[in-house]
JSON list of C-alpha atoms in Angstrom, two decimals:
[
{"chain": "A", "resi": 1, "resn": "UNK", "atom": "CA", "xyz": [-5.72, 12.13, -8.09]},
{"chain": "A", "resi": 2, "resn": "UNK", "atom": "CA", "xyz": [-4.74, 12.29, -4.45]},
{"chain": "A", "resi": 3, "resn": "UNK", "atom": "CA", "xyz": [-6.79, 14.41, -2.08]},
{"chain": "A", "resi": 4, "resn": "UNK", "atom": "CA", "xyz": [-5.68, 18.03, -2.19]},
{"chain": "A", "resi": 5, "resn": "UNK", "atom": "CA", "xyz": [-3.71, 17.95, -5.43]},
{"chain": "A", "resi": 6, "resn": "UNK", "atom": "CA", "xyz": [-6.27, 20.09, -7.21]},
{"chain": "A", "resi": 7, "resn": "UNK", "atom": "CA", "xyz": [-7.00, 22.29, -4.19]},
{"chain": "A", "resi": 8, "resn": "UNK", "atom": "CA", "xyz": [-10.60, 21.01, -4.19]},
{"chain": "A", "resi": 9, "resn": "UNK", "atom": "CA", "xyz": [-12.51, 18.29, -2.40]},
{"chain": "A", "resi": 10, "resn": "UNK", "atom": "CA", "xyz": [-15.16, 16.28, -4.16]},
{"chain": "A", "resi": 11, "resn": "UNK", "atom": "CA", "xyz": [-17.21, 15.25, -1.15]},
{"chain": "A", "resi": 12, "resn": "UNK", "atom": "CA", "xyz": [-20.56, 15.96, 0.37]},
{"chain": "A", "resi": 13, "resn": "UNK", "atom": "CA", "xyz": [-21.05, 18.83, 2.82]},
{"chain": "A", "resi": 14, "resn": "UNK", "atom": "CA", "xyz": [-20.86, 16.52, 5.82]},
{"chain": "A", "resi": 15, "resn": "UNK", "atom": "CA", "xyz": [-17.44, 15.11, 4.87]},
{"chain": "A", "resi": 16, "resn": "UNK", "atom": "CA", "xyz": [-15.93, 18.40, 3.77]},
{"chain": "A", "resi": 17, "resn": "UNK", "atom": "CA", "xyz": [-15.09, 19.94, 7.16]},
{"chain": "A", "resi": 18, "resn": "UNK", "atom": "CA", "xyz": [-13.17, 16.95, 8.57]},
{"chain": "A", "resi": 19, "resn": "UNK", "atom": "CA", "xyz": [-11.30, 16.39, 5.29]},
{"chain": "A", "resi": 20, "resn": "UNK", "atom": "CA", "xyz": [-10.38, 20.07, 5.00]},
{"chain": "A", "resi": 21, "resn": "UNK", "atom": "CA", "xyz": [-9.30, 20.34, 8.63]},
{"chain": "A", "resi": 22, "resn": "UNK", "atom": "CA", "xyz": [-7.28, 17.12, 8.41]},
{"chain": "A", "resi": 23, "resn": "UNK", "atom": "CA", "xyz": [-5.53, 18.31, 5.26]},
{"chain": "A", "resi": 24, "resn": "UNK", "atom": "CA", "xyz": [-4.75, 21.69, 6.85]},
{"chain": "A", "resi": 25, "resn": "UNK", "atom": "CA", "xyz": [-3.31, 20.08, 9.98]},
{"chain": "A", "resi": 26, "resn": "UNK", "atom": "CA", "xyz": [-1.00, 17.76, 8.05]},
{"chain": "A", "resi": 27, "resn": "UNK", "atom": "CA", "xyz": [0.03, 20.45, 5.58]},
{"chain": "A", "resi": 28, "resn": "UNK", "atom": "CA", "xyz": [1.06, 22.67, 8.53]},
{"chain": "A", "resi": 29, "resn": "UNK", "atom": "CA", "xyz": [2.99, 19.80, 10.12]},
{"chain": "A", "resi": 30, "resn": "UNK", "atom": "CA", "xyz": [4.76, 19.17, 6.80]},
{"chain": "A", "resi": 31, "resn": "UNK", "atom": "CA", "xyz": [5.61, 22.87, 6.40]},
{"chain": "A", "resi": 32, "resn": "UNK", "atom": "CA", "xyz": [6.87, 23.14, 9.98]},
{"chain": "A", "resi": 33, "resn": "UNK", "atom": "CA", "xyz": [9.12, 20.11, 9.52]},
{"chain": "A", "resi": 34, "resn": "UNK", "atom": "CA", "xyz": [10.52, 21.47, 6.26]},
{"chain": "A", "resi": 35, "resn": "UNK", "atom": "CA", "xyz": [11.18, 24.87, 7.85]},
{"chain": "A", "resi": 36, "resn": "UNK", "atom": "CA", "xyz": [13.14, 23.05, 10.59]},
{"chain": "A", "resi": 37, "resn": "UNK", "atom": "CA", "xyz": [15.29, 21.31, 7.96]},
{"chain": "A", "resi": 38, "resn": "UNK", "atom": "CA", "xyz": [13.52, 17.95, 8.01]},
{"chain": "A", "resi": 39, "resn": "UNK", "atom": "CA", "xyz": [10.54, 16.31, 6.41]},
{"chain": "A", "resi": 40, "resn": "UNK", "atom": "CA", "xyz": [7.22, 14.90, 7.50]},
{"chain": "A", "resi": 41, "resn": "UNK", "atom": "CA", "xyz": [8.92, 11.47, 7.46]},
{"chain": "A", "resi": 42, "resn": "UNK", "atom": "CA", "xyz": [10.79, 12.59, 10.60]},
{"chain": "A", "resi": 43, "resn": "UNK", "atom": "CA", "xyz": [7.52, 12.52, 12.58]},
{"chain": "A", "resi": 44, "resn": "UNK", "atom": "CA", "xyz": [7.45, 9.36, 14.70]},
{"chain": "A", "resi": 45, "resn": "UNK", "atom": "CA", "xyz": [4.41, 9.90, 16.92]},
{"chain": "A", "resi": 46, "resn": "UNK", "atom": "CA", "xyz": [0.95, 11.46, 16.55]},
{"chain": "A", "resi": 47, "resn": "UNK", "atom": "CA", "xyz": [-1.65, 12.17, 19.21]},
{"chain": "A", "resi": 48, "resn": "UNK", "atom": "CA", "xyz": [-4.98, 12.82, 17.50]},
{"chain": "A", "resi": 49, "resn": "UNK", "atom": "CA", "xyz": [-7.89, 14.48, 19.27]},
{"chain": "A", "resi": 50, "resn": "UNK", "atom": "CA", "xyz": [-11.39, 14.21, 17.77]},
{"chain": "A", "resi": 51, "resn": "UNK", "atom": "CA", "xyz": [-14.71, 15.72, 18.77]},
{"chain": "A", "resi": 52, "resn": "UNK", "atom": "CA", "xyz": [-16.34, 12.68, 17.17]},
{"chain": "A", "resi": 53, "resn": "UNK", "atom": "CA", "xyz": [-14.49, 9.42, 16.57]},
{"chain": "A", "resi": 54, "resn": "UNK", "atom": "CA", "xyz": [-16.78, 8.72, 13.61]},
{"chain": "A", "resi": 55, "resn": "UNK", "atom": "CA", "xyz": [-14.58, 11.24, 11.74]},
{"chain": "A", "resi": 56, "resn": "UNK", "atom": "CA", "xyz": [-11.52, 9.00, 12.08]},
{"chain": "A", "resi": 57, "resn": "UNK", "atom": "CA", "xyz": [-11.95, 7.02, 8.82]},
{"chain": "A", "resi": 58, "resn": "UNK", "atom": "CA", "xyz": [-12.06, 10.21, 6.72]},
{"chain": "A", "resi": 59, "resn": "UNK", "atom": "CA", "xyz": [-9.15, 11.70, 8.66]},
{"chain": "A", "resi": 60, "resn": "UNK", "atom": "CA", "xyz": [-7.23, 8.47, 8.10]},
{"chain": "A", "resi": 61, "resn": "UNK", "atom": "CA", "xyz": [-7.66, 8.83, 4.32]},
{"chain": "A", "resi": 62, "resn": "UNK", "atom": "CA", "xyz": [-5.91, 12.19, 4.48]},
{"chain": "A", "resi": 63, "resn": "UNK", "atom": "CA", "xyz": [-3.21, 10.92, 6.85]},
{"chain": "A", "resi": 64, "resn": "UNK", "atom": "CA", "xyz": [-2.35, 8.19, 4.31]},
{"chain": "A", "resi": 65, "resn": "UNK", "atom": "CA", "xyz": [-1.66, 10.91, 1.73]},
{"chain": "A", "resi": 66, "resn": "UNK", "atom": "CA", "xyz": [1.08, 12.32, 3.99]},
{"chain": "A", "resi": 67, "resn": "UNK", "atom": "CA", "xyz": [2.34, 8.98, 5.37]},
{"chain": "A", "resi": 68, "resn": "UNK", "atom": "CA", "xyz": [1.73, 6.55, 2.48]},
{"chain": "A", "resi": 69, "resn": "UNK", "atom": "CA", "xyz": [4.04, 3.73, 3.57]},
{"chain": "A", "resi": 70, "resn": "UNK", "atom": "CA", "xyz": [5.01, 3.91, 7.23]},
{"chain": "A", "resi": 71, "resn": "UNK", "atom": "CA", "xyz": [2.71, 5.99, 9.43]},
{"chain": "A", "resi": 72, "resn": "UNK", "atom": "CA", "xyz": [3.91, 7.13, 12.84]},
{"chain": "A", "resi": 73, "resn": "UNK", "atom": "CA", "xyz": [2.79, 5.38, 15.99]},
{"chain": "A", "resi": 74, "resn": "UNK", "atom": "CA", "xyz": [-0.41, 7.05, 17.11]},
{"chain": "A", "resi": 75, "resn": "UNK", "atom": "CA", "xyz": [-2.86, 7.63, 19.92]},
{"chain": "A", "resi": 76, "resn": "UNK", "atom": "CA", "xyz": [-6.48, 8.56, 19.23]},
{"chain": "A", "resi": 77, "resn": "UNK", "atom": "CA", "xyz": [-8.58, 10.41, 21.81]},
{"chain": "A", "resi": 78, "resn": "UNK", "atom": "CA", "xyz": [-12.16, 11.67, 21.72]},
{"chain": "A", "resi": 79, "resn": "UNK", "atom": "CA", "xyz": [-12.75, 14.99, 23.50]},
{"chain": "A", "resi": 80, "resn": "UNK", "atom": "CA", "xyz": [-15.80, 17.11, 24.21]},
{"chain": "A", "resi": 81, "resn": "UNK", "atom": "CA", "xyz": [-14.51, 20.24, 22.52]},
{"chain": "A", "resi": 82, "resn": "UNK", "atom": "CA", "xyz": [-11.42, 22.20, 21.45]},
{"chain": "A", "resi": 83, "resn": "UNK", "atom": "CA", "xyz": [-10.37, 25.81, 21.41]},
{"chain": "A", "resi": 84, "resn": "UNK", "atom": "CA", "xyz": [-10.44, 28.34, 19.83]},
{"chain": "A", "resi": 85, "resn": "UNK", "atom": "CA", "xyz": [-13.74, 27.44, 18.17]},
{"chain": "A", "resi": 86, "resn": "UNK", "atom": "CA", "xyz": [-16.55, 24.90, 18.49]},
{"chain": "A", "resi": 87, "resn": "UNK", "atom": "CA", "xyz": [-16.03, 24.26, 14.74]},
{"chain": "A", "resi": 88, "resn": "UNK", "atom": "CA", "xyz": [-12.68, 22.54, 15.39]},
{"chain": "A", "resi": 89, "resn": "UNK", "atom": "CA", "xyz": [-13.12, 18.82, 14.69]},
{"chain": "A", "resi": 90, "resn": "UNK", "atom": "CA", "xyz": [-9.57, 17.51, 14.95]},
{"chain": "A", "resi": 91, "resn": "UNK", "atom": "CA", "xyz": [-6.28, 18.52, 16.53]},
{"chain": "A", "resi": 92, "resn": "UNK", "atom": "CA", "xyz": [-3.01, 16.66, 16.08]},
{"chain": "A", "resi": 93, "resn": "UNK", "atom": "CA", "xyz": [0.12, 16.74, 18.21]},
{"chain": "A", "resi": 94, "resn": "UNK", "atom": "CA", "xyz": [3.15, 15.56, 16.24]},
{"chain": "A", "resi": 95, "resn": "UNK", "atom": "CA", "xyz": [6.47, 14.51, 17.74]},
{"chain": "A", "resi": 96, "resn": "UNK", "atom": "CA", "xyz": [9.51, 14.33, 15.49]},
{"chain": "A", "resi": 97, "resn": "UNK", "atom": "CA", "xyz": [13.22, 13.71, 15.71]},
{"chain": "A", "resi": 98, "resn": "UNK", "atom": "CA", "xyz": [15.68, 15.90, 13.87]},
{"chain": "A", "resi": 99, "resn": "UNK", "atom": "CA", "xyz": [19.35, 15.23, 14.65]},
{"chain": "A", "resi": 100, "resn": "UNK", "atom": "CA", "xyz": [21.53, 18.26, 15.20]},
{"chain": "A", "resi": 101, "resn": "UNK", "atom": "CA", "xyz": [23.90, 18.84, 12.37]},
{"chain": "A", "resi": 102, "resn": "UNK", "atom": "CA", "xyz": [27.55, 19.68, 13.18]}
]
């Protein structure tokens, strides 16, 4: 099964936080795009901020679940910390294009 389909993660305690945060970020992006009348496929650029770049491979596994065939162009940046909490491991800025309908 794909990650998240059962609502559970079968990982060790060290992997859990980055996988859960990655899934939450992409699920919110998907929901936002659908609320705007589009889909996550309309996202063409991602800027990904990590507290630790060693988390990127696990994050990438989750990203592939949301973009299985053609992922957006992306930039990856390591930062010292993020708000609102020191527990934040990843933040993603997504840019999408939705044409205006007549």
